[in-house]
Coordinates of C-alpha atoms in Angstrom, one line a residue:
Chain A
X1 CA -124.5 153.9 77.9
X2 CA -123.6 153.2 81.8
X3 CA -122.1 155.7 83.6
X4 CA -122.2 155.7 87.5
X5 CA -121.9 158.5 89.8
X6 CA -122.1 158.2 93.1
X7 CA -122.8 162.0 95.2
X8 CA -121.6 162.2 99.0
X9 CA -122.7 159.1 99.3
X10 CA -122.8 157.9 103.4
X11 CA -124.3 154.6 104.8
X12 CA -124.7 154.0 108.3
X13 CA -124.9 150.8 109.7
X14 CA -127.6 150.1 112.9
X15 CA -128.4 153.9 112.9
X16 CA -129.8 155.0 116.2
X17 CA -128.4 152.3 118.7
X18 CA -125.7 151.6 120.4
X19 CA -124.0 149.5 117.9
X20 CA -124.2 152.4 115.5
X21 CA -121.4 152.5 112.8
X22 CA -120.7 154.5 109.5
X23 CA -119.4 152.1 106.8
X24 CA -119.0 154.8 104.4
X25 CA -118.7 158.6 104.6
X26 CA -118.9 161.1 101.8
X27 CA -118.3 158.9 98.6
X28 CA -118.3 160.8 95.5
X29 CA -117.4 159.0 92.6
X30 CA -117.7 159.0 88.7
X31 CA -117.0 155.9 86.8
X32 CA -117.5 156.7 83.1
X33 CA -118.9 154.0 80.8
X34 CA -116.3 151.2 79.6
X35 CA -113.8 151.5 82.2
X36 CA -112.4 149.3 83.5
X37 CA -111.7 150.5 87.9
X38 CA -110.3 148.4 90.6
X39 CA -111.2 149.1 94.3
X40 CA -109.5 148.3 96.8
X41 CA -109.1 148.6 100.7
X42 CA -108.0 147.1 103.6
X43 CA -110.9 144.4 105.6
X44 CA -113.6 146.8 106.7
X45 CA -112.6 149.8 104.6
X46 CA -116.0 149.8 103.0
X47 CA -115.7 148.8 99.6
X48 CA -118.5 145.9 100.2
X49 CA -120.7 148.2 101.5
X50 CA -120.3 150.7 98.6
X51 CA -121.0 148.3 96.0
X52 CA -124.0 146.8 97.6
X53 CA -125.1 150.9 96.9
X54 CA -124.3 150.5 92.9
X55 CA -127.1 148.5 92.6
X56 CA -129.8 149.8 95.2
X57 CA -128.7 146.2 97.4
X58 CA -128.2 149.5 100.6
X59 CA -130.3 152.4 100.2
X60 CA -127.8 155.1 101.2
X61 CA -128.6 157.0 104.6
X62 CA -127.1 159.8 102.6
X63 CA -126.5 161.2 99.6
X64 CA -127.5 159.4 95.6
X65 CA -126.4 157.2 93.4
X66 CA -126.9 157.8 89.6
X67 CA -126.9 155.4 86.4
X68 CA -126.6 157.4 83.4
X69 CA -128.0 160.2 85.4
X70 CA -130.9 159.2 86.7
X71 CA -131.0 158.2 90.5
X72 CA -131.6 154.4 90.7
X73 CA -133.4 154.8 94.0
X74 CA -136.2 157.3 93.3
X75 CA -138.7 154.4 93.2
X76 CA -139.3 150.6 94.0
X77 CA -139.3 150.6 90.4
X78 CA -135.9 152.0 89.5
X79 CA -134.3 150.1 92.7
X80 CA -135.7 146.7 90.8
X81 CA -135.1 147.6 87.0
X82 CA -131.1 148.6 88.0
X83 CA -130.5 145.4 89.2
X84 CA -130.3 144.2 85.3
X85 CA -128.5 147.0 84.4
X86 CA -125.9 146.7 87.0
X87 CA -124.7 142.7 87.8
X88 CA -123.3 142.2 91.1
X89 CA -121.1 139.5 91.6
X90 CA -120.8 138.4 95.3
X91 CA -117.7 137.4 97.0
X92 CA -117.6 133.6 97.0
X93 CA -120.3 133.4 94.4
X94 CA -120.0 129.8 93.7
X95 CA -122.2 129.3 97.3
X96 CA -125.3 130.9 95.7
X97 CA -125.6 127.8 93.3
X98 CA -128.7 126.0 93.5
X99 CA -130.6 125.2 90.6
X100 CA -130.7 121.2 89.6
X101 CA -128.6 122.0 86.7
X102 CA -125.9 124.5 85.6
X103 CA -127.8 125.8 82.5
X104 CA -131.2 126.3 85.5
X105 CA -128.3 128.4 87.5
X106 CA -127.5 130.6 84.4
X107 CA -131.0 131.4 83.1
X108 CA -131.9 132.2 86.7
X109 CA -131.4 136.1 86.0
X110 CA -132.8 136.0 82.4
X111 CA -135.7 134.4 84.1
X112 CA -136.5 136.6 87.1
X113 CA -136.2 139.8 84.0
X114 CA -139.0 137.8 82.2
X115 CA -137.4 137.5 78.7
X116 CA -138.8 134.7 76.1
X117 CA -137.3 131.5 76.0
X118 CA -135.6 131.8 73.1
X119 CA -134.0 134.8 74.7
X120 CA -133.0 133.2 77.7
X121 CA -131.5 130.1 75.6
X122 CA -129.5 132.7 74.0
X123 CA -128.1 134.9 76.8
X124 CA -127.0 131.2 78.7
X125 CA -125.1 130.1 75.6
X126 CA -123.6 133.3 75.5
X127 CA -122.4 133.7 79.3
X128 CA -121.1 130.4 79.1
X129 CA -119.0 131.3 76.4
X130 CA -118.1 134.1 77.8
X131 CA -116.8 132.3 80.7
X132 CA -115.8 129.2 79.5
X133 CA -117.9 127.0 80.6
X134 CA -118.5 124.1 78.6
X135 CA -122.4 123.1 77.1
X136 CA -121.6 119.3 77.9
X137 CA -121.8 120.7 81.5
X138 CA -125.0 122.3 81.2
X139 CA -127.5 119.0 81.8
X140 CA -125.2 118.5 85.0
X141 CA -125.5 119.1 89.0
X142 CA -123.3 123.1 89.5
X143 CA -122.8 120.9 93.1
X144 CA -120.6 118.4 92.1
X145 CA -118.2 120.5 89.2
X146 CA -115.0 122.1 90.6
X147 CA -114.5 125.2 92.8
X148 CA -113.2 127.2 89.7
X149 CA -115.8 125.8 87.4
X150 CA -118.4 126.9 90.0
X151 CA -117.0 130.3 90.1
X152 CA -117.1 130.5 86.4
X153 CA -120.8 129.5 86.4
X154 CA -121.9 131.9 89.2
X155 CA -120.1 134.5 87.3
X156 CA -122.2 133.4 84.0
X157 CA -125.4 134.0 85.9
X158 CA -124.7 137.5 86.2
X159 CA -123.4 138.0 83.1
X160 CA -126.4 136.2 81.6
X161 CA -128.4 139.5 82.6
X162 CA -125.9 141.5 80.2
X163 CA -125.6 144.2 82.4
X164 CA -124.2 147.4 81.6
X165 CA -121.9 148.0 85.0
X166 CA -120.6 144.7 86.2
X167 CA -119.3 144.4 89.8
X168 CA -117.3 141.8 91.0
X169 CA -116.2 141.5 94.5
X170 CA -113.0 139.8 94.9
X171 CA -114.0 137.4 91.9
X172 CA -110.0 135.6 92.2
X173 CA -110.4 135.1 96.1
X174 CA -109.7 131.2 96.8
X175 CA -108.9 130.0 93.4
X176 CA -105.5 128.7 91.9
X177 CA -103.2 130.8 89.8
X178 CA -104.6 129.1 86.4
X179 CA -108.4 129.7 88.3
X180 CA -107.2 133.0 88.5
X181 CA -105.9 133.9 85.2
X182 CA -109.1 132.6 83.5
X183 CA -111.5 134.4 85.5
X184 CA -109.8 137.9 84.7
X185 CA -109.3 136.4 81.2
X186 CA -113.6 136.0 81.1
X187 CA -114.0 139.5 82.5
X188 CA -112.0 141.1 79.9
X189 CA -113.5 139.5 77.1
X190 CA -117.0 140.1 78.9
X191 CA -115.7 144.0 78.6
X192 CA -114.6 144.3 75.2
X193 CA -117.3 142.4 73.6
X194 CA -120.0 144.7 75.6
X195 CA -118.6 147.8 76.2
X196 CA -119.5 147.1 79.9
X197 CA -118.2 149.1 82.9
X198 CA -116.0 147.0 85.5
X199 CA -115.4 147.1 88.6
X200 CA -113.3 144.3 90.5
X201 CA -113.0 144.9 94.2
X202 CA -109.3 143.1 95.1
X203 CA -106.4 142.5 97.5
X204 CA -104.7 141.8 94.9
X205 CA -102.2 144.3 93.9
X206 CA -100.3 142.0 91.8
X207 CA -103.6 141.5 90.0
X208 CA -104.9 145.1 90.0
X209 CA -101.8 146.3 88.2
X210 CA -102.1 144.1 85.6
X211 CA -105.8 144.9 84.1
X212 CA -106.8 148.5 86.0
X213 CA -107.3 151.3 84.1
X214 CA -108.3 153.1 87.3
X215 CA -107.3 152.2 91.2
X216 CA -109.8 154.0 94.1
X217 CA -107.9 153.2 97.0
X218 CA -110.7 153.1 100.0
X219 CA -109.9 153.7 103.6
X220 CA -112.2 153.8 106.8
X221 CA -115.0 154.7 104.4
X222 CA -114.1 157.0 102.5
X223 CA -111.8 157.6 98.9
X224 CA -108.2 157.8 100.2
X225 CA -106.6 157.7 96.1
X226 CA -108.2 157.7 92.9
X227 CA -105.9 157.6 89.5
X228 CA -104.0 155.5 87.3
X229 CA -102.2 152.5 88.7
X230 CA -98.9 154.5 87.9
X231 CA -100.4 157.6 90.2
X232 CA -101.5 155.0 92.9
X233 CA -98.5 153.1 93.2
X234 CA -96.1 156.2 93.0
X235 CA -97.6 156.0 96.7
X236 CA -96.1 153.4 98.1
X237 CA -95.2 155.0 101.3
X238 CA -98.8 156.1 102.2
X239 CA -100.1 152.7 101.0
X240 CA -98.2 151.4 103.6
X241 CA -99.3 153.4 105.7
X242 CA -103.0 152.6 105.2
X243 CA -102.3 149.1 105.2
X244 CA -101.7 148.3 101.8
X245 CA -98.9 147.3 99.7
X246 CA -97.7 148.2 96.4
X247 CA -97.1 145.5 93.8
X248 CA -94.4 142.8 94.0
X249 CA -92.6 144.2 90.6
X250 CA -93.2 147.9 91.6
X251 CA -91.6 146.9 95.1
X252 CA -88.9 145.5 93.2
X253 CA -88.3 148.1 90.5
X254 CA -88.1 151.0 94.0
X255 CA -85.7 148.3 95.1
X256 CA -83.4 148.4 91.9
X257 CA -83.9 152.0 91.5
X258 CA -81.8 153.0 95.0
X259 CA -79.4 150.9 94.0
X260 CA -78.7 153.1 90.6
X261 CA -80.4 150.5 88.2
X262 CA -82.3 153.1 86.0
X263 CA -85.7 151.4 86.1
X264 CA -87.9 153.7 84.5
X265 CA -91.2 154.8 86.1
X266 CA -94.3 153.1 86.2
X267 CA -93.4 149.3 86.0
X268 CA -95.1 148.0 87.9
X269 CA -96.1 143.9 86.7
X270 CA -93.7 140.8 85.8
X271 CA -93.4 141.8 82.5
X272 CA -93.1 145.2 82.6
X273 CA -90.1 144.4 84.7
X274 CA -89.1 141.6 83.2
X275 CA -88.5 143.8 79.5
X276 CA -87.4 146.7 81.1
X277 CA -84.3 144.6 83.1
X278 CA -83.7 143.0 79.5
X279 CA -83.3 146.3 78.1
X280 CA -81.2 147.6 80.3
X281 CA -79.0 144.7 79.7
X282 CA -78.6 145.1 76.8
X283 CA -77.6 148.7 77.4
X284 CA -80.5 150.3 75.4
X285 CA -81.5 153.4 77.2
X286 CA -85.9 152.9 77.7
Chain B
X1 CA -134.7 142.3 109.4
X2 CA -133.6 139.2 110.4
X3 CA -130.6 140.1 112.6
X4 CA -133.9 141.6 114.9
X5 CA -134.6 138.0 116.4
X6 CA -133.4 137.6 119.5
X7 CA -133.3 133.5 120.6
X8 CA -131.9 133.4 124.0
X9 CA -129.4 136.4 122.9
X10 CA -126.8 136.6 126.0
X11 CA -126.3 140.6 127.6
X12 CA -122.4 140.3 129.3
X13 CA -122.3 141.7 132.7
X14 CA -121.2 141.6 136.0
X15 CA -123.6 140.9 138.7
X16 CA -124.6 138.7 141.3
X17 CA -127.2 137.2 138.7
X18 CA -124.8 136.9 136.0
X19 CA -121.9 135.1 138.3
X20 CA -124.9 132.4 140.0
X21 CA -123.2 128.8 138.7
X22 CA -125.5 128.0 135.8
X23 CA -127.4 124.8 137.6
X24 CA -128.4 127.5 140.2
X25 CA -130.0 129.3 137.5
X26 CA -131.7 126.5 136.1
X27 CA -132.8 125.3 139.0
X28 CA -134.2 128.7 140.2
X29 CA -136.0 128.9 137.0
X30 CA -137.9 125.7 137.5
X31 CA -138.9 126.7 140.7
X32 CA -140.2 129.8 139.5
X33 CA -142.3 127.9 137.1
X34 CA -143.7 126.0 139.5
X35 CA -144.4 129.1 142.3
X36 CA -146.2 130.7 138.9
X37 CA -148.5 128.2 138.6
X38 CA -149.2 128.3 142.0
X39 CA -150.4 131.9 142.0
X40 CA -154.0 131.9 141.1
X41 CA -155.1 135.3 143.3
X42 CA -154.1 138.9 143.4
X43 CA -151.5 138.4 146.2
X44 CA -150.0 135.4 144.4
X45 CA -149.4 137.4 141.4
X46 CA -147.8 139.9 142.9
X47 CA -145.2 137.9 144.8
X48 CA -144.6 136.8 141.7
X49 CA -144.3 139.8 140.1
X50 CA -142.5 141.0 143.1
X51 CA -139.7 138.7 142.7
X52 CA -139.2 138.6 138.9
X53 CA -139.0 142.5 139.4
X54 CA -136.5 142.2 142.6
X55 CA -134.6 139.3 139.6
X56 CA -134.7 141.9 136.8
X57 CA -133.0 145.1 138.9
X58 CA -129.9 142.3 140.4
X59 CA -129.2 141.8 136.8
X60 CA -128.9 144.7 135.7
X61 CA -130.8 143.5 132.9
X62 CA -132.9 147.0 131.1
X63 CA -137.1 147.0 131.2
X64 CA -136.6 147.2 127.3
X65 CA -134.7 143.8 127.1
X66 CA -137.3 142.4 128.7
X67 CA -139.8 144.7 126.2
X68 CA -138.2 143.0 123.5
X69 CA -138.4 139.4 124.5
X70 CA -141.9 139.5 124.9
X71 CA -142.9 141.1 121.7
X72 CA -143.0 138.4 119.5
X73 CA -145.8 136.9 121.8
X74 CA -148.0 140.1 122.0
X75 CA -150.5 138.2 119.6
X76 CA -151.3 135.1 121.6
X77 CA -150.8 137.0 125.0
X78 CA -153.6 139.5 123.4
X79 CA -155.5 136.6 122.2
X80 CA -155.7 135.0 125.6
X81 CA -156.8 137.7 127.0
X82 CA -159.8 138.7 124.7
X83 CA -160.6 134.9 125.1
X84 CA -161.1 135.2 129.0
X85 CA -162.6 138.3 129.0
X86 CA -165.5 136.7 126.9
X87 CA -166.0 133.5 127.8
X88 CA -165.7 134.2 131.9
X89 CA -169.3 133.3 133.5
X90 CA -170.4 136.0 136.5
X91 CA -171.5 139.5 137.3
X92 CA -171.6 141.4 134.1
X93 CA -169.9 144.7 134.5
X94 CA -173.1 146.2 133.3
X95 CA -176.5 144.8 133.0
X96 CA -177.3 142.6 130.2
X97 CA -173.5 142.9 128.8
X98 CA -171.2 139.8 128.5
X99 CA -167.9 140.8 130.1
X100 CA -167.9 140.2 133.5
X101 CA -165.8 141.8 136.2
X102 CA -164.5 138.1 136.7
X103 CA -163.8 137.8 132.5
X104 CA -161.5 141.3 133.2
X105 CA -159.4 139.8 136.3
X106 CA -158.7 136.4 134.6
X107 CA -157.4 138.1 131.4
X108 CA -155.3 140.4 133.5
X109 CA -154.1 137.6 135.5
X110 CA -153.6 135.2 132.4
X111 CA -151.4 138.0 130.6
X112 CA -149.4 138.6 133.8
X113 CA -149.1 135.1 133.5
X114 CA -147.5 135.0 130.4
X115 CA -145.2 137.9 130.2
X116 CA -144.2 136.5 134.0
X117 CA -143.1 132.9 132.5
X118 CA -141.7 134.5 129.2
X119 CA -139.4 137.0 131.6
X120 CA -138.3 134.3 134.1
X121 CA -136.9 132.5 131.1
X122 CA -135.9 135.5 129.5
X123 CA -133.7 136.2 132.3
X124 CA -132.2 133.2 132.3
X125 CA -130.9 133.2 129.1
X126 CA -130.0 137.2 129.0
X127 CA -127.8 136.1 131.8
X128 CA -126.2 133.3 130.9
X129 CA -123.7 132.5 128.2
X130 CA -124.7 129.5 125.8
X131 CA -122.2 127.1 126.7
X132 CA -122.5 127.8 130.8
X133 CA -126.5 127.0 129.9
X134 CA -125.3 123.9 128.5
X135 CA -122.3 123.0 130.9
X136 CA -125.0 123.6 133.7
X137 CA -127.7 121.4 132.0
X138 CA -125.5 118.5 131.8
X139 CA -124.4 118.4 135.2
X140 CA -128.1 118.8 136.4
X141 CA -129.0 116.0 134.1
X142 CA -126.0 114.0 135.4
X143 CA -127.5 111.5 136.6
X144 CA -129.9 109.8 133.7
X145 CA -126.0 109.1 132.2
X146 CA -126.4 106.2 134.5
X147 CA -129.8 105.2 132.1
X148 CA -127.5 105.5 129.2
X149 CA -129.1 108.5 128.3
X150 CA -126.4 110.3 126.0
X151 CA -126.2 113.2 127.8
X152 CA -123.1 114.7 127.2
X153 CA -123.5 114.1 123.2
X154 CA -127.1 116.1 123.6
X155 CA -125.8 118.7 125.6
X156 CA -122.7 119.4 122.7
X157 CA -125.4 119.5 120.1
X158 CA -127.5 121.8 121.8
X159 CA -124.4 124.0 122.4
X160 CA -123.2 124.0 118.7
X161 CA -126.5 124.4 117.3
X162 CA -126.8 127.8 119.8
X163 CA -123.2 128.7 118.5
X164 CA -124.0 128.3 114.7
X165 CA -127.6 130.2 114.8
X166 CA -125.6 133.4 114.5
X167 CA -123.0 131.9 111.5
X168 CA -126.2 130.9 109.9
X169 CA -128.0 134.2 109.8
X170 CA -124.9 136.0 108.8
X171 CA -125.1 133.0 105.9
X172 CA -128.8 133.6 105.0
X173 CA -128.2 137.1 105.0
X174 CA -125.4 137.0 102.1
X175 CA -127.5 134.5 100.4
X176 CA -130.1 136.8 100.0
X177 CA -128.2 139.7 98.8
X178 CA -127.1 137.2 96.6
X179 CA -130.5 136.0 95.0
X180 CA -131.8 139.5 94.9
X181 CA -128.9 140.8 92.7
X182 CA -130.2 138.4 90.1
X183 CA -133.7 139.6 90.4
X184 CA -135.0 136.9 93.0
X185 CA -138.0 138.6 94.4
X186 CA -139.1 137.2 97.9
X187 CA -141.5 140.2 98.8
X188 CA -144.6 140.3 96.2
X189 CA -147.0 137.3 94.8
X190 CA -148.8 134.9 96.1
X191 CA -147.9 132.9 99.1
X192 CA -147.2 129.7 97.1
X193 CA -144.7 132.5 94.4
X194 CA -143.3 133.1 98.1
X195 CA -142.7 129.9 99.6
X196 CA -141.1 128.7 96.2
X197 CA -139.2 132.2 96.1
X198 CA -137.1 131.0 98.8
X199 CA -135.5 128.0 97.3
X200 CA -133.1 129.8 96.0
X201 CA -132.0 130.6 99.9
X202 CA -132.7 127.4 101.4
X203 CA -131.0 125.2 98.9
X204 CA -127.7 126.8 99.0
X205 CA -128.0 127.3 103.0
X206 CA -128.5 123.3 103.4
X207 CA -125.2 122.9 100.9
X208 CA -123.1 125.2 102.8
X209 CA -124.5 124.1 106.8
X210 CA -124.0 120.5 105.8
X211 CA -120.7 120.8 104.1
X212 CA -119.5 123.2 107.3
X213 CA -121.1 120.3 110.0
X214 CA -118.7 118.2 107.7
X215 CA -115.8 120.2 108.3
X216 CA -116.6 120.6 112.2
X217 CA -116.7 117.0 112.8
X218 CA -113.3 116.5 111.4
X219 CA -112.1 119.0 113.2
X220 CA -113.1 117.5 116.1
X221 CA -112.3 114.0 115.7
X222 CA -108.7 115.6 114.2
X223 CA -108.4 116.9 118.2
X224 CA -109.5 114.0 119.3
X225 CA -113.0 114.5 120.3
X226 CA -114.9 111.0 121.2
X227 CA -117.7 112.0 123.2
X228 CA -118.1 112.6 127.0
X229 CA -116.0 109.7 128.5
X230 CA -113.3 110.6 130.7
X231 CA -113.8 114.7 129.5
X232 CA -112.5 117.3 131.9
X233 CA -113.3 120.7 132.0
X234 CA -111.6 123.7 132.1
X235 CA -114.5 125.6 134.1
X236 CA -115.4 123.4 137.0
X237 CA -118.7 124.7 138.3
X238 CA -118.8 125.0 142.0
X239 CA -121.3 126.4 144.2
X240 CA -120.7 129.3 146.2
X241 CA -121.8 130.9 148.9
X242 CA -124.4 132.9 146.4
X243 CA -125.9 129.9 145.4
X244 CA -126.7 128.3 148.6
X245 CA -128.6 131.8 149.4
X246 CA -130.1 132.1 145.8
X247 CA -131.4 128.3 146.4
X248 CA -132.6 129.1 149.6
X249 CA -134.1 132.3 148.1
X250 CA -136.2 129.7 145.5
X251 CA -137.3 127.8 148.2
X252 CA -138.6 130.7 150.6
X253 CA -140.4 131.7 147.3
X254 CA -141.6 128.6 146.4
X255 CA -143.1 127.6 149.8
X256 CA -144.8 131.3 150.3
X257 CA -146.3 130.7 147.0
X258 CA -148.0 127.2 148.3
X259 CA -149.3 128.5 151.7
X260 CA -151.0 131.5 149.5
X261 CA -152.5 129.3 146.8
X262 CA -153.6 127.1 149.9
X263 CA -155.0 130.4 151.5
X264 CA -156.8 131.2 148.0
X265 CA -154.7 135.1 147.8

């Protein structure tokens, strides 16, 4: 259904004066439909840049970008129609809120794609289930509700397009743990009820381990580690090095392990740990 | 497309232009508003011309800088132009025709006009930072404090609305990206479609400059800020040496440029 490839893909910023900078350098990715990827990257690594590409935001200086195959900037045409297809979720999103009322902020996207009524009504109930928010809420100002119930809603609006690939930059950025735990919570559900792609860009570690099926680790433009969460975080020492940091638990578990607690491989959240230590306590081999 | 615009944009450097105390400046371009105005024949103009040129190379400041600034205004300096060239009485250029050879100087002299008085100012701003323009401007206007004219609280306004223009670009510019990755369309349809295209920009912009002019005043009033009473500065302005000279400069200029209006060059 949505599968996104992305060939040597380069994107230079201010080309031809003296301010001239390349975000990006030789990107070639392939996210197969359903997964479920985290990006991540140090400030200035690129990843905002890249994403902006997923859904023709940047026209790459170099190199395509293909949805299902076909390249989504061979006309003015394709550059609009992917926009459905792939939702992009800013960071901060809750700031692009404007509409008089939050159920006005949802339809927003059903409304620029030109659906009926009746369809609209239906994708807004649906995002806001999706995300929690309530329908009492949907008569009222999205100005005066809460940061995290802003978030939600700004998330709805994109989710109210039903996109295929959804993108979401730093969705947790600024929000309290419970904020936090609900948003993820949405974008999982959002997943397994749609068979959507995700991709989360994060600084969150702690948070990438937990839901990732797949880590791309960008640095200074370009793919520095792609692979499972256990593959990636095997590397602590060059994600150091670049930066980065492995999760707390994984940090932890390296921690125990030098000190002969056998802590198997690959733990690398709370829980995870937290089993494994209770295991080993009770002097079951894992 | 909009990070193009360039309001008043400041180019760093290091020369005798740049290092003039900022009242100097400000001063030196009033008086070369006023020698402008004065110039109304070929020898005026080109003392003019002479000395914004002479301004341009102490500054360091590059020809397509100065290009740039005066871009935006191609339209009405073309317009002026065409304007005088048809609607000059005297000796047609050729029997019978309607541009006159007096139609051709005027436009010439009304678009050296222009790009003269756009450059002047030009160079003021390419050469001074924001807040030494606004430092300078309230020590020049100094004295209508003793009106109760609230200069100091102008001045800060005028140098926090300079600082936030950037923020507030950067702002739109997310904003947009924003919109359009919901489908907001702000190129095609009619201009009314447009104009009602970009409340999707505008309303979150007001939200967010309000809510951030909100955070700056506490801020300030948190350090203590109350207005311009008893205020010292870190940066004293003094004038030098280079500012009696640039002064004196202004006033050779000026005072050539009345003895050659009064002469008709």
């Amino acid at each position: 259904m949505a599968e996104i490839v992305t060939e040597k893909l380069c994107h230079v910023y201010s080309a031809n004066t003296p301010f001239e900078r390349a975000a990006i350098t030789d990107v070639s990715l392939r996210i197969p439909q359903g997964q479920l990827a985290a990006l991540i990257g140090h400030t200035g690594s690129g990843k905002s840049t890249f994403i902006q590409h997923l859904n023709a935001l940047l026209q790459p200086s170099a190199g395509r970008v293909l949805l299902d195959g076909q390249d989504i900037n061979k006309d003015k045409y394709t550059r609009r129609d992917v926009k459905w297809k792939v939702g992009l979720v800013f960071q901060y999103p809750e700031y692009q809120l404007f509409e008089e009322t939050v159920y006005k902020d949802i339809a927003f996207g059903p409304a620029n794609m030109k659906l009926s009524e009746q369809e609209i009504d239906e994708r807004v109930r649906e995002a806001a289930a999706f995300t929690g928010v309530a329908e009492e809420l949907f008569e009222r100002s999205p100005l005066e509700l809460s940061g995290g119930q802003k978030r939600r809603i700004a998330i709805a609006g994109v989710m109210a397009m039903r996109p295929e690939v959804l993108i979401l930059d730093e969705p947790t950025a600024g929000l309290d743990p419970a904020g936090c735990e609900q948003v993820l919570e949405n974008i999982r559900d959002y997943r397994e009820k749609s068979g959507a792609t995700v991709l989360i860009v994060s600084h969150s570690m702690d948070d990438v381990a937990r839901f990732a099926e797949r880590i791309i680790v960008f640095h200074e433009g370009s793919v520095a580690m792609d692979g499972t969460p256990a593959e990636v975080f095997s590397h602590a020492q060059e994600l150091v090095e670049i930066g980065l940091n492995i999760p707390k638990a994984a940090e932890l578990a390296l921690a125990l392990r030098k000190r002969n607690i056998p802590v198997p491989e690959g733990v690398f959240t709370h829980d995870e740990l937290l089993k494994a230590l209770l295991r080993i306590r009770e002097g079951r081999p894992c | 497309m909009l990070k193009d615009i360039t309001l008043g944009q400041y180019f760093p450097g290091n020369t005798v232009v740049h290092k003039l105390d900022p009242r100097t400046k400000i001063l030196l371009v009033i008086v070369y508003i006023v020698g402008l105005f004065q110039a109304n024949g070929w020898a005026g103009y080109a003392a003019v011309t002479g000395f914004t040129c002479l301004c341009t190379a102490l500054s360091k400041i590059r020809p397509s800088a100065m290009f740039k600034g005066v871009k935006p205004m191609l339209f009405i300096i073309a317009l002026t132009a065409l304007l005088n060239i048809f609607y000059t009485q005297g000796t047609p250029i050729l029997p019978g025709w309607i541009i006159t050879w007096e139609g051709i100087a005027r436009a010439v002299q009304m678009m050296l006009r222009i790009v003269l008085l756009i450059s002047g100012t030009f160079l003021l701003t390419y050469t001074t930072s924001p807040i030494a323009l606004t430092d300078g401007l309230e020590l020049l206007l100094n004295p209508l404090k003793k009106l109760k004219v609230p200069v100091h609280e102008m001045t800060m306004m005028m140098s926090m609305a300079l600082r936030f223009i950037p923020t507030l670009i950067s702002e739109t510019d997310k904003i947009m990206s924003a919109q359009k990755a919901r489908g907001a369309d702000f190129e095609t349809g009619s201009l009314v479609k447009r104009a009602k295209a970009l409340l999707p920009i505008l309303v979150p912009l007001f939200v967010s400059a309000f809510k951030r002019a909100d955070e700056l005043a506490v801020a300030m009033e948190s350090r203590c800020y109350h207005g311009g009473e008893g205020r010292t500065r870190m940066k004293q302005l003094r004038y030098q040496t280079r500012d009696r000279i640039a002064l004196a400069v202004g006033t050779v200029f000026l005072a050539l440029m009345f003895v050659l209006k009064r002469f008709g060059l």
